[in-house]
Amino acid sequence: MTTNEPAQEPRNPQDPLTERSLKVIVADDQATVREPLAAVLDMTEDIDVVAAAADGTEVLAAVAATPVDVVLMDLRMPVMDGTEATRRLSEEHPGTAVVVLTTFADDDSILAALSAGARGYLTKNAGRQDIVRAIRAAAAGQSVLDHEVQNRLLATVRTRPPADAQSLPPGLTRREREVLTLIGQGLPNRAIAEKLFISEATVKTHINNLFAKAGIRDRADAVRRAIAAGLA
């Protein structure tokens, strides 16, 4: 992770999430990573780092004590690893989003974390601004995958047999498929609205309808479904 960037990430006045501080937990078993990262993020105007954890059990205990918006989660930790902690958070605290921040970008790690419910996946060469954007996106119900992770997912899917016709329901409208395609490309709602020349409110309506029809759980699941269906 690189942190040699300006300490203050400006607040976006158009983003309702920035009207309050996002409560964040930083989880990493290495204090030399965990503590500087927590300190840097805590300097961001709309982020409040409420706890730092060295393993998954500490994450679960911290979230049980103080509900938070986002956990920035390492994967390889002792006692309870990040994938299991993510799965437990998804089941026990579904209002808390997880963004993975790890050195591992292999297929098994990526798929396991996303399947467990992670809403974002970054590698530790991500800059502070990338991490801040991912935290904000996850808190807003969006997913963020860095380019390396996105490319590996695409490569993994493309080496498998083509998805069958049931990968997406036949009742999706043309616009819903367009929205799913753009989600699969990692675009947030605002960018989708600009691409399609519609309002963000209309994008959200299409997403709600799409998720209901296709049984999609969240943005990360939508990315997987878009890739599997050959839309991204």
Short mmCIF file of C-alpha atoms in Angstrom, two decimals:
data_model
loop_
_atom_site.label_atom_id
_atom_site.label_comp_id
_atom_site.label_asym_id
_atom_site.label_seq_id
_atom_site.Cartn_x
_atom_site.Cartn_y
_atom_site.Cartn_z
CA MET A 1 0.00 0.00 0.00
CA THR A 2 1.27 3.47 -0.84
CA THR A 3 0.50 6.36 1.49
CA ASN A 4 2.71 9.17 0.17
CA GLU A 5 -0.29 11.21 -0.97
CA PRO A 6 -1.95 14.32 0.48
CA ALA A 7 -3.37 13.54 3.91
CA GLN A 8 -6.78 15.06 3.26
CA GLU A 9 -9.19 13.48 0.80
CA PRO A 10 -11.70 16.23 -0.09
CA ARG A 11 -15.33 15.73 0.74
CA ASN A 12 -17.64 15.42 -2.26
CA PRO A 13 -20.64 17.67 -1.54
CA GLN A 14 -22.78 15.70 -4.00
CA ASP A 15 -22.34 12.45 -2.08
CA PRO A 16 -24.88 12.01 0.75
CA LEU A 17 -22.61 9.49 2.47
CA THR A 18 -20.08 12.21 3.17
CA GLU A 19 -22.54 14.14 5.33
CA ARG A 20 -21.46 11.94 8.23
CA SER A 21 -18.34 10.05 9.16
CA LEU A 22 -18.10 6.46 8.01
CA LYS A 23 -17.12 4.19 10.87
CA VAL A 24 -14.31 1.88 9.78
CA ILE A 25 -12.28 -0.97 11.29
CA VAL A 26 -8.82 -1.78 9.92
CA ALA A 27 -7.90 -5.47 10.23
CA ASP A 28 -4.35 -6.69 9.57
CA ASP A 29 -2.14 -8.98 11.62
CA GLN A 30 0.94 -6.84 10.99
CA ALA A 31 1.09 -3.83 13.30
CA THR A 32 3.51 -2.13 10.91
CA VAL A 33 0.73 -2.13 8.29
CA ARG A 34 -2.33 -1.83 10.50
CA GLU A 35 -1.34 1.17 12.60
CA PRO A 36 -0.03 3.52 9.87
CA LEU A 37 -2.99 2.65 7.63
CA ALA A 38 -5.48 3.34 10.41
CA ALA A 39 -3.77 6.64 11.19
CA VAL A 40 -3.74 7.79 7.57
CA LEU A 41 -7.39 6.85 6.97
CA ASP A 42 -8.45 8.53 10.20
CA MET A 43 -7.12 11.81 8.79
CA THR A 44 -9.69 11.64 5.99
CA GLU A 45 -12.54 14.03 6.72
CA ASP A 46 -15.45 11.60 6.43
CA ILE A 47 -13.77 8.46 7.81
CA ASP A 48 -13.59 7.60 11.50
CA VAL A 49 -11.39 4.58 12.26
CA VAL A 50 -13.02 3.24 15.41
CA ALA A 51 -10.86 0.16 15.92
CA ALA A 52 -7.89 -1.81 14.61
CA ALA A 53 -7.86 -5.61 14.73
CA ALA A 54 -5.12 -8.22 14.41
CA ASP A 55 -7.37 -11.15 13.42
CA GLY A 56 -10.91 -12.11 12.52
CA THR A 57 -12.06 -12.77 16.07
CA GLU A 58 -11.05 -9.23 17.05
CA VAL A 59 -13.00 -7.89 14.07
CA LEU A 60 -16.17 -9.73 15.10
CA ALA A 61 -15.83 -8.60 18.71
CA ALA A 62 -15.28 -4.99 17.65
CA VAL A 63 -18.28 -4.95 15.31
CA ALA A 64 -20.48 -6.56 17.99
CA ALA A 65 -19.45 -3.81 20.40
CA THR A 66 -19.70 -0.89 17.97
CA PRO A 67 -21.59 -1.26 14.66
CA VAL A 68 -19.48 0.01 11.78
CA ASP A 69 -20.00 0.78 8.11
CA VAL A 70 -16.93 -0.89 6.61
CA VAL A 71 -14.18 -3.31 7.63
CA LEU A 72 -10.94 -3.04 5.68
CA MET A 73 -9.90 -6.69 5.85
CA ASP A 74 -6.61 -8.49 5.34
CA LEU A 75 -7.01 -12.13 4.30
CA ARG A 76 -4.08 -13.95 5.89
CA MET A 77 -4.48 -13.53 9.66
CA PRO A 78 -4.04 -15.96 12.57
CA VAL A 79 -6.83 -17.37 14.76
CA MET A 80 -9.53 -16.49 12.20
CA ASP A 81 -8.59 -15.46 8.68
CA GLY A 82 -10.18 -12.67 6.69
CA THR A 83 -12.32 -14.91 4.49
CA GLU A 84 -13.99 -16.61 7.44
CA ALA A 85 -14.40 -13.28 9.22
CA THR A 86 -16.04 -11.87 6.09
CA ARG A 87 -18.44 -14.81 5.93
CA ARG A 88 -19.34 -14.37 9.60
CA LEU A 89 -19.86 -10.64 9.18
CA SER A 90 -22.13 -11.23 6.16
CA GLU A 91 -24.27 -13.58 8.23
CA GLU A 92 -24.24 -11.82 11.61
CA HIS A 93 -23.81 -8.14 10.65
CA PRO A 94 -25.10 -7.74 7.08
CA GLY A 95 -25.10 -3.96 7.44
CA THR A 96 -21.30 -3.95 7.65
CA ALA A 97 -19.49 -4.02 4.31
CA VAL A 98 -16.08 -5.63 3.81
CA VAL A 99 -13.32 -4.36 1.55
CA VAL A 100 -10.42 -6.79 1.24
CA LEU A 101 -6.94 -5.27 1.22
CA THR A 102 -4.34 -7.98 0.72
CA THR A 103 -1.12 -8.92 -1.00
CA PHE A 104 -2.84 -12.00 -2.48
CA ALA A 105 -4.47 -11.75 -5.90
CA ASP A 106 -4.69 -15.43 -6.83
CA ASP A 107 -7.94 -16.85 -8.17
CA ASP A 108 -8.73 -18.90 -5.07
CA SER A 109 -8.29 -15.95 -2.69
CA ILE A 110 -10.36 -13.60 -4.86
CA LEU A 111 -13.24 -16.02 -5.43
CA ALA A 112 -13.30 -17.15 -1.79
CA ALA A 113 -13.45 -13.58 -0.48
CA LEU A 114 -16.14 -12.46 -2.93
CA SER A 115 -18.17 -15.60 -2.30
CA ALA A 116 -17.93 -14.92 1.45
CA GLY A 117 -19.52 -11.53 0.85
CA ALA A 118 -16.69 -9.04 0.35
CA ARG A 119 -17.92 -5.95 -1.45
CA GLY A 120 -14.51 -4.79 -2.62
CA TYR A 121 -11.09 -6.32 -3.28
CA LEU A 122 -7.88 -4.33 -3.45
CA THR A 123 -4.24 -5.36 -3.43
CA LYS A 124 -1.76 -3.62 -1.17
CA ASN A 125 -0.24 -1.62 -3.99
CA ALA A 126 -3.44 0.45 -3.89
CA GLY A 127 -2.94 4.08 -2.96
CA ARG A 128 -4.71 5.82 -0.10
CA GLN A 129 -7.14 7.54 -2.43
CA ASP A 130 -8.06 4.18 -4.01
CA ILE A 131 -8.70 2.74 -0.55
CA VAL A 132 -10.81 5.74 0.48
CA ARG A 133 -12.90 5.47 -2.70
CA ALA A 134 -13.40 1.75 -2.10
CA ILE A 135 -14.54 2.36 1.49
CA ARG A 136 -17.03 4.99 0.37
CA ALA A 137 -18.31 2.80 -2.45
CA ALA A 138 -18.73 -0.22 -0.17
CA ALA A 139 -20.66 1.86 2.36
CA ALA A 140 -22.95 2.95 -0.49
CA GLY A 141 -23.59 -0.68 -1.51
CA GLN A 142 -21.24 -0.62 -4.48
CA SER A 143 -18.33 -2.90 -5.25
CA VAL A 144 -14.80 -1.92 -6.18
CA LEU A 145 -12.29 -4.35 -7.68
CA ASP A 146 -8.84 -3.15 -8.63
CA HIS A 147 -7.72 -3.72 -12.21
CA GLU A 148 -5.55 -6.73 -11.42
CA VAL A 149 -8.41 -8.47 -9.62
CA GLN A 150 -10.92 -7.60 -12.36
CA ASN A 151 -8.57 -8.97 -15.01
CA ARG A 152 -8.01 -12.20 -13.10
CA LEU A 153 -11.76 -12.71 -12.70
CA LEU A 154 -12.24 -12.14 -16.42
CA ALA A 155 -9.44 -14.58 -17.25
CA THR A 156 -10.85 -17.19 -14.89
CA VAL A 157 -14.33 -17.00 -16.36
CA ARG A 158 -13.09 -17.01 -19.96
CA THR A 159 -11.17 -20.25 -19.44
CA ARG A 160 -14.31 -22.00 -18.23
CA PRO A 161 -17.05 -23.45 -20.42
CA PRO A 162 -19.62 -20.86 -21.55
CA ALA A 163 -22.32 -20.07 -19.02
CA ASP A 164 -25.59 -21.80 -19.66
CA ALA A 165 -28.75 -19.93 -20.58
CA GLN A 166 -29.90 -19.95 -16.97
CA SER A 167 -27.06 -17.70 -15.78
CA LEU A 168 -29.42 -14.75 -16.19
CA PRO A 169 -33.23 -14.85 -16.25
CA PRO A 170 -34.87 -14.28 -19.65
CA GLY A 171 -37.08 -11.48 -18.32
CA LEU A 172 -34.37 -8.83 -18.05
CA THR A 173 -35.02 -5.71 -20.10
CA ARG A 174 -32.44 -4.29 -22.49
CA ARG A 175 -31.75 -1.45 -20.07
CA GLU A 176 -31.31 -3.83 -17.13
CA ARG A 177 -28.75 -5.81 -19.14
CA GLU A 178 -26.95 -2.57 -20.00
CA VAL A 179 -26.84 -1.62 -16.33
CA LEU A 180 -25.53 -5.07 -15.39
CA THR A 181 -22.84 -4.79 -18.05
CA LEU A 182 -21.65 -1.48 -16.63
CA ILE A 183 -21.72 -2.82 -13.07
CA GLY A 184 -19.58 -5.69 -14.31
CA GLN A 185 -17.10 -3.14 -15.60
CA GLY A 186 -16.85 -1.70 -12.10
CA LEU A 187 -18.72 1.56 -12.74
CA PRO A 188 -20.50 3.28 -9.82
CA ASN A 189 -24.09 4.50 -10.18
CA ARG A 190 -23.09 8.04 -11.10
CA ALA A 191 -20.90 6.86 -13.98
CA ILE A 192 -23.62 4.47 -15.18
CA ALA A 193 -26.11 7.34 -15.20
CA GLU A 194 -23.72 9.45 -17.29
CA LYS A 195 -23.06 6.61 -19.73
CA LEU A 196 -26.75 5.91 -20.27
CA PHE A 197 -27.91 9.55 -20.08
CA ILE A 198 -30.35 8.83 -17.26
CA SER A 199 -30.61 9.96 -13.64
CA GLU A 200 -28.97 8.17 -10.71
CA ALA A 201 -32.45 7.56 -9.30
CA THR A 202 -33.39 5.73 -12.50
CA VAL A 203 -30.18 3.71 -12.31
CA LYS A 204 -31.08 2.66 -8.76
CA THR A 205 -34.55 1.61 -9.93
CA HIS A 206 -33.06 -0.54 -12.70
CA ILE A 207 -30.60 -2.07 -10.23
CA ASN A 208 -33.34 -2.90 -7.73
CA ASN A 209 -35.42 -4.55 -10.47
CA LEU A 210 -32.38 -6.36 -11.86
CA PHE A 211 -31.31 -7.70 -8.47
CA ALA A 212 -34.86 -8.89 -7.70
CA LYS A 213 -35.32 -10.65 -11.07
CA ALA A 214 -31.89 -12.29 -11.13
CA GLY A 215 -31.60 -13.08 -7.42
CA ILE A 216 -28.45 -10.98 -7.15
CA ARG A 217 -27.37 -10.27 -3.56
CA ASP A 218 -25.11 -7.24 -3.93
CA ARG A 219 -22.75 -5.42 -6.29
CA ALA A 220 -19.97 -7.97 -5.95
CA ASP A 221 -22.43 -10.74 -6.86
CA ALA A 222 -23.59 -8.61 -9.82
CA VAL A 223 -19.99 -8.31 -11.05
CA ARG A 224 -19.60 -12.09 -10.89
CA ARG A 225 -22.89 -12.67 -12.71
CA ALA A 226 -22.04 -10.13 -15.41
CA ILE A 227 -18.67 -11.77 -16.04
CA ALA A 228 -20.16 -15.28 -16.02
CA ALA A 229 -22.80 -14.19 -18.54
CA GLY A 230 -20.15 -12.70 -20.83
CA LEU A 231 -21.39 -9.13 -20.36
CA ALA A 232 -18.18 -7.73 -18.86
#
